[in-house]
Short mmCIF file of C-alpha atoms and ligand atoms in Angstrom, two decimals:
data_model
loop_
_atom_site.label_atom_id
_atom_site.label_comp_id
_atom_site.label_asym_id
_atom_site.label_seq_id
_atom_site.Cartn_x
_atom_site.Cartn_y
_atom_site.Cartn_z
CA UNK A 1 -2.22 -3.93 2.59
CA UNK A 2 -3.93 -3.87 -0.78
CA UNK A 3 -4.05 -0.11 -1.24
CA UNK A 4 -1.49 0.18 -4.01
CA UNK A 5 -4.05 0.14 -6.82
CA UNK A 6 -6.21 2.93 -5.42
CA UNK A 7 -7.33 5.06 -8.38
CA UNK A 8 -6.60 8.77 -8.24
CA UNK A 9 -9.90 10.70 -8.25
CA UNK A 10 -10.25 12.77 -11.38
CA UNK A 11 -11.59 15.85 -9.63
CA UNK A 12 -8.12 16.44 -8.21
CA UNK A 13 -6.13 19.12 -9.96
CA UNK A 14 -3.24 17.83 -12.02
CA UNK A 15 -0.73 19.28 -9.59
CA UNK A 16 -2.32 17.59 -6.63
CA UNK A 17 -2.31 14.14 -8.12
CA UNK A 18 1.33 14.62 -9.06
CA UNK A 19 2.12 15.60 -5.49
CA UNK A 20 0.48 12.40 -4.38
CA UNK A 21 2.55 10.50 -6.90
CA UNK A 22 5.73 11.97 -5.44
CA UNK A 23 4.86 11.04 -1.88
CA UNK A 24 3.76 7.56 -2.88
CA UNK A 25 6.94 6.81 -4.80
CA UNK A 26 9.42 8.80 -2.74
CA UNK A 27 11.26 5.80 -1.40
CA UNK A 28 11.32 4.01 -4.73
CA UNK A 29 12.97 7.08 -6.16
CA UNK A 30 15.53 7.25 -3.37
CA UNK A 31 16.31 3.58 -3.76
CA UNK A 32 16.49 3.96 -7.55
CA UNK A 33 13.73 1.43 -7.97
CA UNK A 34 11.55 3.57 -10.21
CA UNK A 35 10.75 3.02 -13.83
CA UNK A 36 12.33 5.58 -16.12
CA UNK A 37 8.91 7.06 -16.91
CA UNK A 38 8.03 7.50 -13.25
CA UNK A 39 11.41 9.01 -12.47
CA UNK A 40 11.01 11.43 -15.37
CA UNK A 41 7.56 12.42 -14.16
CA UNK A 42 8.86 12.99 -10.65
CA UNK A 43 11.80 15.14 -11.78
CA UNK A 44 9.52 17.18 -14.03
CA UNK A 45 7.13 17.76 -11.15
CA UNK A 46 9.65 18.78 -8.47
CA UNK A 47 11.17 21.22 -10.96
CA UNK A 48 8.14 23.45 -10.43
CA UNK A 49 6.67 22.27 -7.12
CA UNK A 50 8.77 23.44 -4.18
CA UNK A 51 6.90 21.55 -1.42
CA UNK A 52 7.59 18.28 -3.21
CA UNK A 53 11.16 19.29 -3.96
CA UNK A 54 11.65 20.02 -0.27
CA UNK A 55 10.15 16.68 0.68
CA UNK A 56 12.39 14.88 -1.76
CA UNK A 57 15.48 16.78 -0.68
CA UNK A 58 14.77 16.13 2.99
CA UNK A 59 14.49 12.40 2.50
CA UNK A 60 17.54 12.35 0.26
CA UNK A 61 19.63 14.17 2.85
CA UNK A 62 18.28 12.15 5.74
CA UNK A 63 19.06 8.97 3.87
CA UNK A 64 22.65 10.07 3.30
CA UNK A 65 23.13 11.14 6.92
CA UNK A 66 21.62 7.96 8.26
CA UNK A 67 23.84 5.88 6.01
CA UNK A 68 26.92 7.71 7.22
CA UNK A 69 26.05 7.44 10.88
CA UNK A 70 24.93 3.80 10.55
CA UNK A 71 21.74 4.62 12.39
CA UNK A 72 18.62 2.62 11.70
CA UNK A 73 16.42 5.67 11.26
CA UNK A 74 16.85 9.40 11.35
CA UNK A 75 15.26 11.18 14.29
CA UNK A 76 12.18 13.18 13.38
CA UNK A 77 13.90 16.28 14.73
CA UNK A 78 16.61 15.97 12.08
CA UNK A 79 13.99 15.71 9.35
CA UNK A 80 12.22 18.81 10.59
CA UNK A 81 15.45 20.76 10.78
CA UNK A 82 16.51 19.85 7.25
CA UNK A 83 13.05 20.64 5.90
CA UNK A 84 13.05 24.05 7.58
CA UNK A 85 16.47 24.79 6.10
CA UNK A 86 15.42 23.83 2.60
CA UNK A 87 12.22 25.84 2.76
CA UNK A 88 14.11 28.85 4.13
CA UNK A 89 16.65 28.84 1.31
CA UNK A 90 14.32 27.78 -1.50
ZN1 LIG B 101 4.04 18.62 -5.72
#
């Protein structure tokens, strides 16, 4: 894999490229492996972008639940359920 230096096309709207940024760095954020600047950018973005906030919250919750249950990976069903809950309340 050598795809981590793919440039973001400039015709994308600012919001879209930020959404991409979130999804690309989601796991770095969850593992606290982000630079401070990236983390700041991510927090600023999810503050006004509910789909990304939902995505982030889902993974955060799934990670916690998986840790507690000592499972290797959360079932996709659990992810979907948490996401539906977040989107319903947000
Ligand atoms: Zn977004």
